[in-house]
Coordinates of C-alpha atoms in Angstrom, one line a residue:
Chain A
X141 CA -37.0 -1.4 15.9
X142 CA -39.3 -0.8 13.2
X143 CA -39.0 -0.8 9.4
X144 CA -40.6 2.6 9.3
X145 CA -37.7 3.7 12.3
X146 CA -34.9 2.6 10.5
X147 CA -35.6 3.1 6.9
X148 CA -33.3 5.3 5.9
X149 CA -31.2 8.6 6.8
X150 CA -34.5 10.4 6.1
X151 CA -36.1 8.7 8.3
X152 CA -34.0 8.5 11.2
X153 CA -33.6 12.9 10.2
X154 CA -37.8 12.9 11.0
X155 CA -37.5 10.5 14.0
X156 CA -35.2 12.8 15.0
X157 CA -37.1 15.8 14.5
X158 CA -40.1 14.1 15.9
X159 CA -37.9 13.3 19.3
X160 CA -37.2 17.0 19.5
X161 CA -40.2 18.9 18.7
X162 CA -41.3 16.5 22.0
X163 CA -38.4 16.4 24.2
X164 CA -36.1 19.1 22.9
X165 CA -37.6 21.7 25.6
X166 CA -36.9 19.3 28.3
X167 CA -33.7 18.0 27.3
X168 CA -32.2 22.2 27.0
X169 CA -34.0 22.7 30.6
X170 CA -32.6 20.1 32.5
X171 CA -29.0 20.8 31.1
X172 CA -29.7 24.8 31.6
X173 CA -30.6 24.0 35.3
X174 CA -27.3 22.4 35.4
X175 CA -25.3 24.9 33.7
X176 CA -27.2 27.6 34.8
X177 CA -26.7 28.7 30.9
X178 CA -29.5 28.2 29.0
X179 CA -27.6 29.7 25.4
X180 CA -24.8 26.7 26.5
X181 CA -27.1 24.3 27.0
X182 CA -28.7 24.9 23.4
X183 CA -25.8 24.6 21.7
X184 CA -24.6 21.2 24.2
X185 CA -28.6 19.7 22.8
X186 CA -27.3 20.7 19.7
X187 CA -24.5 18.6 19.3
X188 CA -26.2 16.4 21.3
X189 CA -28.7 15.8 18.1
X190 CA -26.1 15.8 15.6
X191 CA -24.4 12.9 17.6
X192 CA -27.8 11.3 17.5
X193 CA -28.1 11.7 13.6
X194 CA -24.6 10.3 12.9
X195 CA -25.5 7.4 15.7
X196 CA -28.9 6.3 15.2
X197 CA -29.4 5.3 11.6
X198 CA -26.7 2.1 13.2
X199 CA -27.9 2.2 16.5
X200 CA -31.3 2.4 15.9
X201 CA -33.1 5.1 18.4
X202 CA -32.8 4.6 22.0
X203 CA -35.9 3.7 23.8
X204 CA -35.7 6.6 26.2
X205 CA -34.2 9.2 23.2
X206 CA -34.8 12.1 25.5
X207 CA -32.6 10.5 28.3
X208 CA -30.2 9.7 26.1
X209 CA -29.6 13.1 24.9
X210 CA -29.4 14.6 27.8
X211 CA -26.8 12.7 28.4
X212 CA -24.9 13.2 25.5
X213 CA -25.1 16.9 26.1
X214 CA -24.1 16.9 29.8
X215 CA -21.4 14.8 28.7
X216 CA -20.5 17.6 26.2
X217 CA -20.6 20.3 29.1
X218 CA -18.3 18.5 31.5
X219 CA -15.9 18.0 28.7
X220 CA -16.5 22.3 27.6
X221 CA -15.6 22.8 31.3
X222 CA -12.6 20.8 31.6
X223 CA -11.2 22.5 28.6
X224 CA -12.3 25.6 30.6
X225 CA -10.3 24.1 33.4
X226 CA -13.3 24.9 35.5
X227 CA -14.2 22.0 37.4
X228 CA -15.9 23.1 40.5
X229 CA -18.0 21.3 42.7
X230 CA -20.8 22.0 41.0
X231 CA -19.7 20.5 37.2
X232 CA -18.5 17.5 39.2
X233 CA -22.1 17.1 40.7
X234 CA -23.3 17.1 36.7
X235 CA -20.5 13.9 36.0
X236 CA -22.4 12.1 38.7
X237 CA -25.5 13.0 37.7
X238 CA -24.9 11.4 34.5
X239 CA -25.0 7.8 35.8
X240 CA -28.3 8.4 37.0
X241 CA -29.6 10.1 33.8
X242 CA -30.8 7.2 32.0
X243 CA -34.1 6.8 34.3
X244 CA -37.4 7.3 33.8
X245 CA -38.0 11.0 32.0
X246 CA -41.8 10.9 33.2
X247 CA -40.9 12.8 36.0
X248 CA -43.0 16.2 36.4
X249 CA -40.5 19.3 34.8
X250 CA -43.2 22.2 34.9
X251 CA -40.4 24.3 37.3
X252 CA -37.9 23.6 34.0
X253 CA -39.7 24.7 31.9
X254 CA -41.2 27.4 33.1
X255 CA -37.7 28.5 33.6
X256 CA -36.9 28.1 29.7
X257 CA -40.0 29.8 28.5
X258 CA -39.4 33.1 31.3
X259 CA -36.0 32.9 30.4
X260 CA -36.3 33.1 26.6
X261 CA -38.5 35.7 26.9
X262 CA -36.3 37.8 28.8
X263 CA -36.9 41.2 28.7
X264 CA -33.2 41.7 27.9
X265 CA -34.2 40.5 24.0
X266 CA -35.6 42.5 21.4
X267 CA -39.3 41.0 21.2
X268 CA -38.3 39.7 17.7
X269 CA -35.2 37.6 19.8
X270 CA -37.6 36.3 22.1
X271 CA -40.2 35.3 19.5
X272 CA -37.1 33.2 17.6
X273 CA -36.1 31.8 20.7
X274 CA -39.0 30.7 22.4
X275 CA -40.1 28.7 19.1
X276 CA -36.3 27.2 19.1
X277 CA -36.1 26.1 22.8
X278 CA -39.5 25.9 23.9
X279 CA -41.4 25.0 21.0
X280 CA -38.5 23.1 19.5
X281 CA -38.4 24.2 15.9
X282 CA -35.6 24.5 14.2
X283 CA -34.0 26.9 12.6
X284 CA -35.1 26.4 9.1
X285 CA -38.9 26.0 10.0
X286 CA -38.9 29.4 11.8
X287 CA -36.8 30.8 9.2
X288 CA -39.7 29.4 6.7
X289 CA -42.5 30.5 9.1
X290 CA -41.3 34.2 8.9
X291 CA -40.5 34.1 5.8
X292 CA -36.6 35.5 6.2
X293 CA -33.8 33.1 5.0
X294 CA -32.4 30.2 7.2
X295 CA -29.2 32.1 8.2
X296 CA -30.9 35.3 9.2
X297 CA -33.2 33.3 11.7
X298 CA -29.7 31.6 12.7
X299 CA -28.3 35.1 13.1
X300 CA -30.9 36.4 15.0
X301 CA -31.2 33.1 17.7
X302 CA -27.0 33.2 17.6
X303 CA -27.2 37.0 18.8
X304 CA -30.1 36.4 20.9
X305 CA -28.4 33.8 23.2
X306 CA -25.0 35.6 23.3
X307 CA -27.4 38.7 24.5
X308 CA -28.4 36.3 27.3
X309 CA -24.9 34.9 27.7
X310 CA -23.5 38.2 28.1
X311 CA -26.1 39.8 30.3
X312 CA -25.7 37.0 33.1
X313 CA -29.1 36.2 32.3
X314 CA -30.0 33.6 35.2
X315 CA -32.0 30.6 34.3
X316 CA -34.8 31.2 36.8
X317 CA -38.3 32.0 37.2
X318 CA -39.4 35.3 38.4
X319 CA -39.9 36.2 41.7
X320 CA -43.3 37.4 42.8
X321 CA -42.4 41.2 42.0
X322 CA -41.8 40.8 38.2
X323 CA -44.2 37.4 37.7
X324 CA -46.9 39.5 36.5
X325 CA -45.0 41.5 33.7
X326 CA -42.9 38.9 33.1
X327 CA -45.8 36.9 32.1
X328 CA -47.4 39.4 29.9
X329 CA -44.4 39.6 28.0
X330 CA -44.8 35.6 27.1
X331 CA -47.9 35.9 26.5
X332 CA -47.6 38.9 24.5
X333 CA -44.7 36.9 22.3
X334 CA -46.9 33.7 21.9
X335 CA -50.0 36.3 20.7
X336 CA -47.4 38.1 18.0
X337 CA -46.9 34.7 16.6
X338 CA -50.6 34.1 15.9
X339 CA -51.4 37.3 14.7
X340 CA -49.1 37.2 12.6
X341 CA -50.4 34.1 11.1
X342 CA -53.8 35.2 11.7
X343 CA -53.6 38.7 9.2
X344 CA -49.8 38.5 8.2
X345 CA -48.3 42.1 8.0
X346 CA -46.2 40.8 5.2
X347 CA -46.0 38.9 2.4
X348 CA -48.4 37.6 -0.4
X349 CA -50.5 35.5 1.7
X350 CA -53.0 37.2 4.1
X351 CA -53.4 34.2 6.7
X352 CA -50.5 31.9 7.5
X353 CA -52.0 28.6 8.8
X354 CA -48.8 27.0 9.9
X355 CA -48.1 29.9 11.9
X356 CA -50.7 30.3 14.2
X357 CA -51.4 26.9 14.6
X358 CA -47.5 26.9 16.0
X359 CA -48.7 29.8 18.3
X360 CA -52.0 27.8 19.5
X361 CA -50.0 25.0 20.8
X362 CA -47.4 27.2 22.5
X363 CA -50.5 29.3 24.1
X364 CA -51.7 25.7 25.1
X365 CA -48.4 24.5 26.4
X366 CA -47.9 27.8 28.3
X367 CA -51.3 27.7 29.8
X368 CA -50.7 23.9 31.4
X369 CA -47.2 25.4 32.8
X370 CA -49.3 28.5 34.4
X371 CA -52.7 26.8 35.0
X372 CA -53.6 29.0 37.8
X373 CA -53.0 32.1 35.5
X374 CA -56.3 33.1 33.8
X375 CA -54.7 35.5 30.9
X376 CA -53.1 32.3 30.2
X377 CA -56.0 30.3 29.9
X378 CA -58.0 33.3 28.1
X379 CA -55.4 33.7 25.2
X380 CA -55.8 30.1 24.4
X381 CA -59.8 30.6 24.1
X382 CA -58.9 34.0 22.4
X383 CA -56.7 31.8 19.5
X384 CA -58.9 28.7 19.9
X385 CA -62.2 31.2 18.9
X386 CA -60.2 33.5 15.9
X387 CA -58.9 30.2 14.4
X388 CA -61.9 28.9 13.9
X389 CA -62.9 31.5 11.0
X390 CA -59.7 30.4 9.1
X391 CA -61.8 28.6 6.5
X392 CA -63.7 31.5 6.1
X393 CA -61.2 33.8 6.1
X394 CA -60.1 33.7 2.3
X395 CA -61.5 33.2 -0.8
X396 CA -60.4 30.7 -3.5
X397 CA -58.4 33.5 -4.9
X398 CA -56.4 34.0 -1.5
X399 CA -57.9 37.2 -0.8
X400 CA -59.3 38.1 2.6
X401 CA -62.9 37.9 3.4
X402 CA -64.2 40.3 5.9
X403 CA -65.9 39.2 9.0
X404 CA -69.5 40.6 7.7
X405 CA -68.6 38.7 4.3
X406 CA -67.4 35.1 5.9
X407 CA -69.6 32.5 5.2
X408 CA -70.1 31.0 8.8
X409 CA -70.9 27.9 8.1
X410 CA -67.3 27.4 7.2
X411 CA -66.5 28.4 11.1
X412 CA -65.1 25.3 12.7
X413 CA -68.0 24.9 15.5
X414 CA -65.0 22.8 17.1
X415 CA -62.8 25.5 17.6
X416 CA -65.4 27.9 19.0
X417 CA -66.5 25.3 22.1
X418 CA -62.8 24.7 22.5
X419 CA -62.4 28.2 23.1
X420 CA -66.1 29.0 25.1
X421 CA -64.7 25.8 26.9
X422 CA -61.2 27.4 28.1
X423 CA -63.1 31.2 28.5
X424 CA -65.5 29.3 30.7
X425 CA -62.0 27.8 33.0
X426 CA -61.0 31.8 32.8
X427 CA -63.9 32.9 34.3
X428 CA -64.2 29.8 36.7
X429 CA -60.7 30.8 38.2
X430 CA -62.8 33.5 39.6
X431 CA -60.0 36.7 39.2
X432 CA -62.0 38.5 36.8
X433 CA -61.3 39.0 33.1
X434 CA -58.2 40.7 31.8
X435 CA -57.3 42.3 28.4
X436 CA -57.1 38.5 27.0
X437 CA -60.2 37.1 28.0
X438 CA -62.1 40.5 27.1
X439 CA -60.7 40.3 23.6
X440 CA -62.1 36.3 23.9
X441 CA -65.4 36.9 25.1
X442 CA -65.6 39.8 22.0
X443 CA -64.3 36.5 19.3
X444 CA -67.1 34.6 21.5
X445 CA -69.9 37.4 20.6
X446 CA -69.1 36.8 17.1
X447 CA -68.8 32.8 16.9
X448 CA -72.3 32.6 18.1
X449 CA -73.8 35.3 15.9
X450 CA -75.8 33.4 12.8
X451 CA -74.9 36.4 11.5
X452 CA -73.7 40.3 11.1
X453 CA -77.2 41.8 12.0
X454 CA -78.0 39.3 14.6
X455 CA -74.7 40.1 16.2
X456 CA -75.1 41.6 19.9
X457 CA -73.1 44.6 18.8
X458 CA -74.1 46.1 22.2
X459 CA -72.4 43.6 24.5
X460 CA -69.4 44.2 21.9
X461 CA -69.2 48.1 22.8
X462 CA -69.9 47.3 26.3
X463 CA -66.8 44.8 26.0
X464 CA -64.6 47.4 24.1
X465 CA -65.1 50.0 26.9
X466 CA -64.0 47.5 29.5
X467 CA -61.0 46.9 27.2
X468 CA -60.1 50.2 26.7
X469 CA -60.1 51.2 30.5
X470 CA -57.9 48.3 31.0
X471 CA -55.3 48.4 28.6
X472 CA -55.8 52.2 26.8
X473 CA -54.7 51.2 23.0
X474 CA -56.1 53.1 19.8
X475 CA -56.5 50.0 18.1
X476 CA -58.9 48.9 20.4
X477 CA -60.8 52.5 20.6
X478 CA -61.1 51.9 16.5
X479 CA -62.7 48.4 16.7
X480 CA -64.9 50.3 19.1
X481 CA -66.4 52.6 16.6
X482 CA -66.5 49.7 14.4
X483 CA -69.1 48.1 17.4
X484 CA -70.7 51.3 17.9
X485 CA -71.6 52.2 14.2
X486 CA -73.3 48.7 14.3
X487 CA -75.0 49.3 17.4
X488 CA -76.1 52.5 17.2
X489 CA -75.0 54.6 14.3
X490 CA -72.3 55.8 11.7
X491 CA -72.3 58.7 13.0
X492 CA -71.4 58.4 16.4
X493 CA -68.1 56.0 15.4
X494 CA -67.1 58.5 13.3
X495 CA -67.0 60.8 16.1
X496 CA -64.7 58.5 17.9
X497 CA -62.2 57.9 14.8
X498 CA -61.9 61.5 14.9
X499 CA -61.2 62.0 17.5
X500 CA -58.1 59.5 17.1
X501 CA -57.2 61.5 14.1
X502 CA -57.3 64.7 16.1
X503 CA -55.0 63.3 18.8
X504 CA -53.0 61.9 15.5
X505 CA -52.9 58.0 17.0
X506 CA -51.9 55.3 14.5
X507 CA -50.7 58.0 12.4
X508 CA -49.4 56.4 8.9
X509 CA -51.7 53.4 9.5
X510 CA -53.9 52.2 6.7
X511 CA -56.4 50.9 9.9
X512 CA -58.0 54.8 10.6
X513 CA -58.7 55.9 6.5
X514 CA -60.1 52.1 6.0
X515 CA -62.2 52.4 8.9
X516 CA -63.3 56.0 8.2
X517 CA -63.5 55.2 4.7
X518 CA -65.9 52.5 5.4
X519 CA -68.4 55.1 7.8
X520 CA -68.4 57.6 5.2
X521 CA -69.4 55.4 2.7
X522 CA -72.5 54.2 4.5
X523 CA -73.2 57.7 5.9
X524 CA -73.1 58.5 1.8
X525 CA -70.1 60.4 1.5
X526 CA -69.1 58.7 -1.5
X527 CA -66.1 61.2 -2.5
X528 CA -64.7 61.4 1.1
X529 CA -65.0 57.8 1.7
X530 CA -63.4 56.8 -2.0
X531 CA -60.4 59.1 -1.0
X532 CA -59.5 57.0 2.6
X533 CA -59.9 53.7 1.0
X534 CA -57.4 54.8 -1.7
X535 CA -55.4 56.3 1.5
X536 CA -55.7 53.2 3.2
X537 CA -54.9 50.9 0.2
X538 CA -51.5 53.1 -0.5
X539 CA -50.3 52.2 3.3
X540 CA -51.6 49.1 3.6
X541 CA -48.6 46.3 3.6
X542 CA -50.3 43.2 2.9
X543 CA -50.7 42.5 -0.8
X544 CA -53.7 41.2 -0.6
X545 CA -55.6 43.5 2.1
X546 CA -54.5 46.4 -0.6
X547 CA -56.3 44.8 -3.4
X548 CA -59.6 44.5 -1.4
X549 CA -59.5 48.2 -0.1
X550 CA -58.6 49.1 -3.6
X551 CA -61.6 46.8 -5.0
X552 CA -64.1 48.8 -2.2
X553 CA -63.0 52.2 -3.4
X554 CA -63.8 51.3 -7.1
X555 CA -67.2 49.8 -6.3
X556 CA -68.3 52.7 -4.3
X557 CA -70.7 55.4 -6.8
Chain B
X499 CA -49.0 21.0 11.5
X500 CA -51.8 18.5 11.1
X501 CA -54.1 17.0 13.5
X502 CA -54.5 13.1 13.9
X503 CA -56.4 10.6 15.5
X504 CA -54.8 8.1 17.9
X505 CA -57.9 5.4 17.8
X506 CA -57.4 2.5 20.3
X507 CA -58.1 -1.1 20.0
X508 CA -58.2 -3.5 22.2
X509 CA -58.4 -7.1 21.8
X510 CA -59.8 -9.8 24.4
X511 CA -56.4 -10.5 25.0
X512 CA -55.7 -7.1 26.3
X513 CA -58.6 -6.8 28.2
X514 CA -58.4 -9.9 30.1
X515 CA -55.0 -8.6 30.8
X516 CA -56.5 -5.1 31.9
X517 CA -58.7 -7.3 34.5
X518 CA -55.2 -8.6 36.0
X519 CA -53.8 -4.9 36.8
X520 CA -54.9 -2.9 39.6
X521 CA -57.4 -0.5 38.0
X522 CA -56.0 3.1 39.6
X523 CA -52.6 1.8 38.3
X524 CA -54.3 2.1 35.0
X525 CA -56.0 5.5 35.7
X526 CA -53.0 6.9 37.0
X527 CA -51.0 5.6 33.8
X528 CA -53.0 6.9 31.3
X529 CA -53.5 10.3 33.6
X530 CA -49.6 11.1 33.5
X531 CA -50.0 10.9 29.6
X532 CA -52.5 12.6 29.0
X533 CA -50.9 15.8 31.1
X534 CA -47.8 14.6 29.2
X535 CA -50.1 15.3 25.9
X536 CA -51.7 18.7 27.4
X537 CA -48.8 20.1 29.0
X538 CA -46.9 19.7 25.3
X539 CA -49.9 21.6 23.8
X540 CA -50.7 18.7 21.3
X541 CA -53.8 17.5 22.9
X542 CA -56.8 18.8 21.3
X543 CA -59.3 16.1 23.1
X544 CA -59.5 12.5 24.1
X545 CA -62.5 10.2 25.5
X546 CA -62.8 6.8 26.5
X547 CA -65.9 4.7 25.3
X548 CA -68.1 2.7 27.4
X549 CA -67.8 -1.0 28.2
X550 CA -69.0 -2.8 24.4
X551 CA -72.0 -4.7 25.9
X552 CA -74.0 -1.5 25.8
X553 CA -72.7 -1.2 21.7
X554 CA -75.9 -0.7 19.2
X555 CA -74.6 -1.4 15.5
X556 CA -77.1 0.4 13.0
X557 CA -76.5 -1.6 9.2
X558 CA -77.9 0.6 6.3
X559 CA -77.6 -2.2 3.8
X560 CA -81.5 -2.7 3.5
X561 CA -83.8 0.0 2.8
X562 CA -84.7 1.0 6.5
X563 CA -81.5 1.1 8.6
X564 CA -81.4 -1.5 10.9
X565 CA -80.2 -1.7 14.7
X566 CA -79.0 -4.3 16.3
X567 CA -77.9 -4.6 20.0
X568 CA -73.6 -5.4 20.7
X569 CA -70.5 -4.5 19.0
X570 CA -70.0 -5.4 15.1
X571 CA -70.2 -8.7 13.4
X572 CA -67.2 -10.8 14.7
X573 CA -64.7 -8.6 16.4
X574 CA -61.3 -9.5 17.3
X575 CA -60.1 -5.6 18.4
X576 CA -62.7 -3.0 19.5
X577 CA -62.7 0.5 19.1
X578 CA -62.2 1.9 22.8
X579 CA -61.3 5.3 22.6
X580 CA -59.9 8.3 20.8
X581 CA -57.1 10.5 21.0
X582 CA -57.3 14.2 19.1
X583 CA -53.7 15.5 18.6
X584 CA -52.0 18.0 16.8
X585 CA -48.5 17.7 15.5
X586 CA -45.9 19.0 13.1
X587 CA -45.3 15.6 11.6
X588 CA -46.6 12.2 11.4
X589 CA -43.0 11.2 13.1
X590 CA -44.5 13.1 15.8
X591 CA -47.8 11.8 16.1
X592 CA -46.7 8.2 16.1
X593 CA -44.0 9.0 18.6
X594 CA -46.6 10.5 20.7
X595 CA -48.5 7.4 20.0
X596 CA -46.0 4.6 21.1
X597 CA -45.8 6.5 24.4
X598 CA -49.2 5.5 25.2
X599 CA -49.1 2.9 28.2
X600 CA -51.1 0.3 26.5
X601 CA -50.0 -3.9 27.2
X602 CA -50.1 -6.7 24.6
X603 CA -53.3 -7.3 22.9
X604 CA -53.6 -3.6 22.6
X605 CA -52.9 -1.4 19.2
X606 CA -53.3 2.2 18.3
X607 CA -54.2 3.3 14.9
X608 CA -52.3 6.7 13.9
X609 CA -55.5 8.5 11.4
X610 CA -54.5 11.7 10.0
X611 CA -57.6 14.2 9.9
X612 CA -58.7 15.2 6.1
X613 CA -58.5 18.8 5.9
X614 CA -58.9 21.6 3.2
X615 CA -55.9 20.3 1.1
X616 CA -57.6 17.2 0.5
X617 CA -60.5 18.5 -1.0
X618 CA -60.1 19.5 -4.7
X619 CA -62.7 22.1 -4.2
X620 CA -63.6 25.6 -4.2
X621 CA -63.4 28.3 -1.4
X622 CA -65.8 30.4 -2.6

């Protein structure tokens, strides 16, 4: 032991904390596997770490910690069951398990844990369940961090986790992977929950800040620790290079103020060049994998277009329409048909993405957001249709949730004359 | 979450105890941690350097820098490789780091990366 290890309660709560964000995920799958219960075996880790924190600080921390809490917490289960007076065959194969738990944890657990991460994103949670429980059990946060990371009080995000497992509990949920039928939707819908998180962090829909660091660096490292579960899987692989690519403009993404800087605006020598050949890197595995590219890896190659542009003009806005188009026929969204007029009024002209917005408006898609009046208030203004184009941006800015994105389309309206 | 840098040293100790192991032993060691790393999604990158004989130390303490052939002045630990990690806490980083399968003679120095916070300066 250490000074450092043994310093103080403190301490031992961060060694703690450190022992989880690493081995928390393994320590709930391996008890779920056993109890077939993954909301069970939460709350079993759970006690599991408040044994630890009450044990440790005299103790000092076991050399294998991970081991040691598992073992705590399967000896927590055999006791819930015999209070249960349910000791089967199977619970009495966990109590001899447990004199064997103590080895080695080195052992490969991808099969447990892509078990805990299909499992908490069932499709039986609300997305905003599965986003809470995936960064409790798989990411191994607590609580109060994703409570602070979503900005909603501690026992809210408590709430929310509580009712998500009893949803699980209480819909028989099995701790298993999909079978071969449901792989492929079941996997969107992780990768769709690891994406929300980043966004989210990326152009935060709420709140006073615009971009939330903590947040989608969180999301990176789940989208990296979901890819080595799935490494076969190139949507996988292409939302890593997707987040790897948009994280890199972070620096350039607000000012000094805290107000958001537009792509044309960014000053890219602030770009972390890192970040972009991380991502070109993983984009290049996607498209090595051989299956084509999917909604992911489109939207990656499009953040690619842009990282190695030196700048707006010298942006090959073509390839970018060409891209949209491909993106659109795969997965039909009107957000993506917008940032497709944005691409085709720099590629050709104002005129023609206006025709395209319209024609959004006409079918009335993403009605009562401020995205269509701050994109066609943006067109109109270079086509030199000052009043029309002051009007949207004032529209836009009036619906726009984001503090600080309101202040900048208010900012464009007044500057236009 | 921050991002550190596990830098290894190795003394002459620890590599005349490297020559005593079987070298895929080694390989396959420090193979199962760094999946360990990239299946935890902290890995960000990692190298190994190349054996210190082939070193070139440039000194720009006189006008004209100045190169000189092997590793600098008298060293008791060389610098042997990197590891790029990002974690939630320094806790995490240096329990990441004590994982490493590295023998006696060997350390690993925990570096946290300087970011925009500790730079007093403008965004603009």
């Amino acid at each position: 032991m250490t000074h450092q290890d043994t310093a103080s309660t403190a301490g031992i709560a961060r060694t703690v904390d450190a022992v989880w964000r690493i081995e928390g995920a393994k320590v709930v799958a391996t008890v779920a596997r056993m109890t077939g219960d993954l909301a069970l075996a939460e709350d079993l880790a759970q006690e599991a770490v408040a044994e630890a924190l009450e044990q440790w600080p005299t103790t000092g921390v076991p050399r294998n910690a991970a081991a040691w809490l598992t073992a705590v917490a399967k000896r927590r289960a055999i006791d819930a069951f015999r209070r249960r007076e349910r000791l089967d065959a199977r619970h009495e194969a966990i109590a001899r398990d447990l004199d064997e738990s103590a080895e080695d944890v080195w052992e490969p657990i991808a099969d447990d844990g892509l078990r805990l991460l299909f499992t908490a994103c069932h499709p039986v949670l609300s997305r905003e369940a599965q986003v809470a429980l995936t960064l409790r059990v798989v990411a191994g946060l607590s609580s109060d961090e994703i409570a602070r990371l979503f900005l909603v009080p501690t026992s809210t995000m408590q709430q929310r986790i509580v009712r998500a497992k009893r949803t699980l509990t209480e819909a028989r949920v099995p701790f298993e992977v999909p079978d071969h039928t449901e792989w492929a939707a079941r996997l969107q819908s992780v990768l769709k929950v690891v994406y929300l998180v980043f966004t989210e962090g990326y152009s935060a829909t709420s709140g006073e800040q615009w971009v939330r660091r903590e947040l989608a660096d969180e999301a990176l490292r789940l989208g990296r620790l979901v890819s080595a579960l799935v490494p076969h899987e190139p949507e996988a692989r292409a939302l890593v290079a997707l987040m790897e690519i948009q994280s890199s403009r972070f620096a350039a993404r607000v000012d000094a103020a805290g107000n958001p800087v537009l792509l044309g605006d960014q000053d890219r020598r602030r770009w972390d060049r890192n970040a972009v050949a991380r991502g070109r890197a993983a984009l290049a595995e996607v498209d090595r994998l051989g299956r084509g590219r999917g909604p992911y890896a489109l939207q990656a190659a499009i953040a690619e277009c842009h990282a190695i542009a030196p700048s707006v003009d010298e942006t090959d806005w073509e390839q970018i329409v060409v891209l949209y188009e491909a993106l659109g026929r795969l997965a039909p969204n009107p957000v993506v048909d917008l940032n497709r007029a944005v691409a085709v009024s720099m590629a050709r002209s104002a005129a023609e993405a206006l025709e395209i917005v319209d024609g959004l408006v006409a079918r009335g898609e993403l009605a009562g957001s401020h995205l269509v009046p701050s994109v066609r208030g943006e067109l109109l203004a270079r086509m030199e249709r000052t009043q029309e184009a002051r009007g949207e941006l004032l529209t836009a800015a009036s619906l726009a949730r984001n503090e600080r994105e309101r202040a900048v389309l208010e900012a464009k309206a007044a500057g236009l004359s | 979450m921050s991002r550190y840098m596990l830098v290894m040293r190795d003394s002459a100790e620890a590599y005349e105890a490297s020559q005593q192991v079987d070298f895929t032993e080694i390989i396959a060691a420090m193979g199962a941690y760094n999946e360990a790393l990239e299946a935890a999604g902290v890995l960000v990158a990692s190298e190994g350097l190349s054996d210190p004989s082939e070193t070139v130390v440039i000194d720009f303490s006189s006008a004209d820098p100045v190169a000189t052939d092997g590793p600098y002045g008298e060293v008791h630990e060389l610098f042997n490789g990197f590891w790029v990690i990002e974690t939630a806490t320094k806790e995490e980083a240096v329990a990441w780091g004590k994982r490493c399968p590295l023998g006696p003679g060997s350390k690993l120095e925990v570096r946290r990366f300087g970011d925009a916070s500790d730079l007093e300066l403008d965004n603009d």
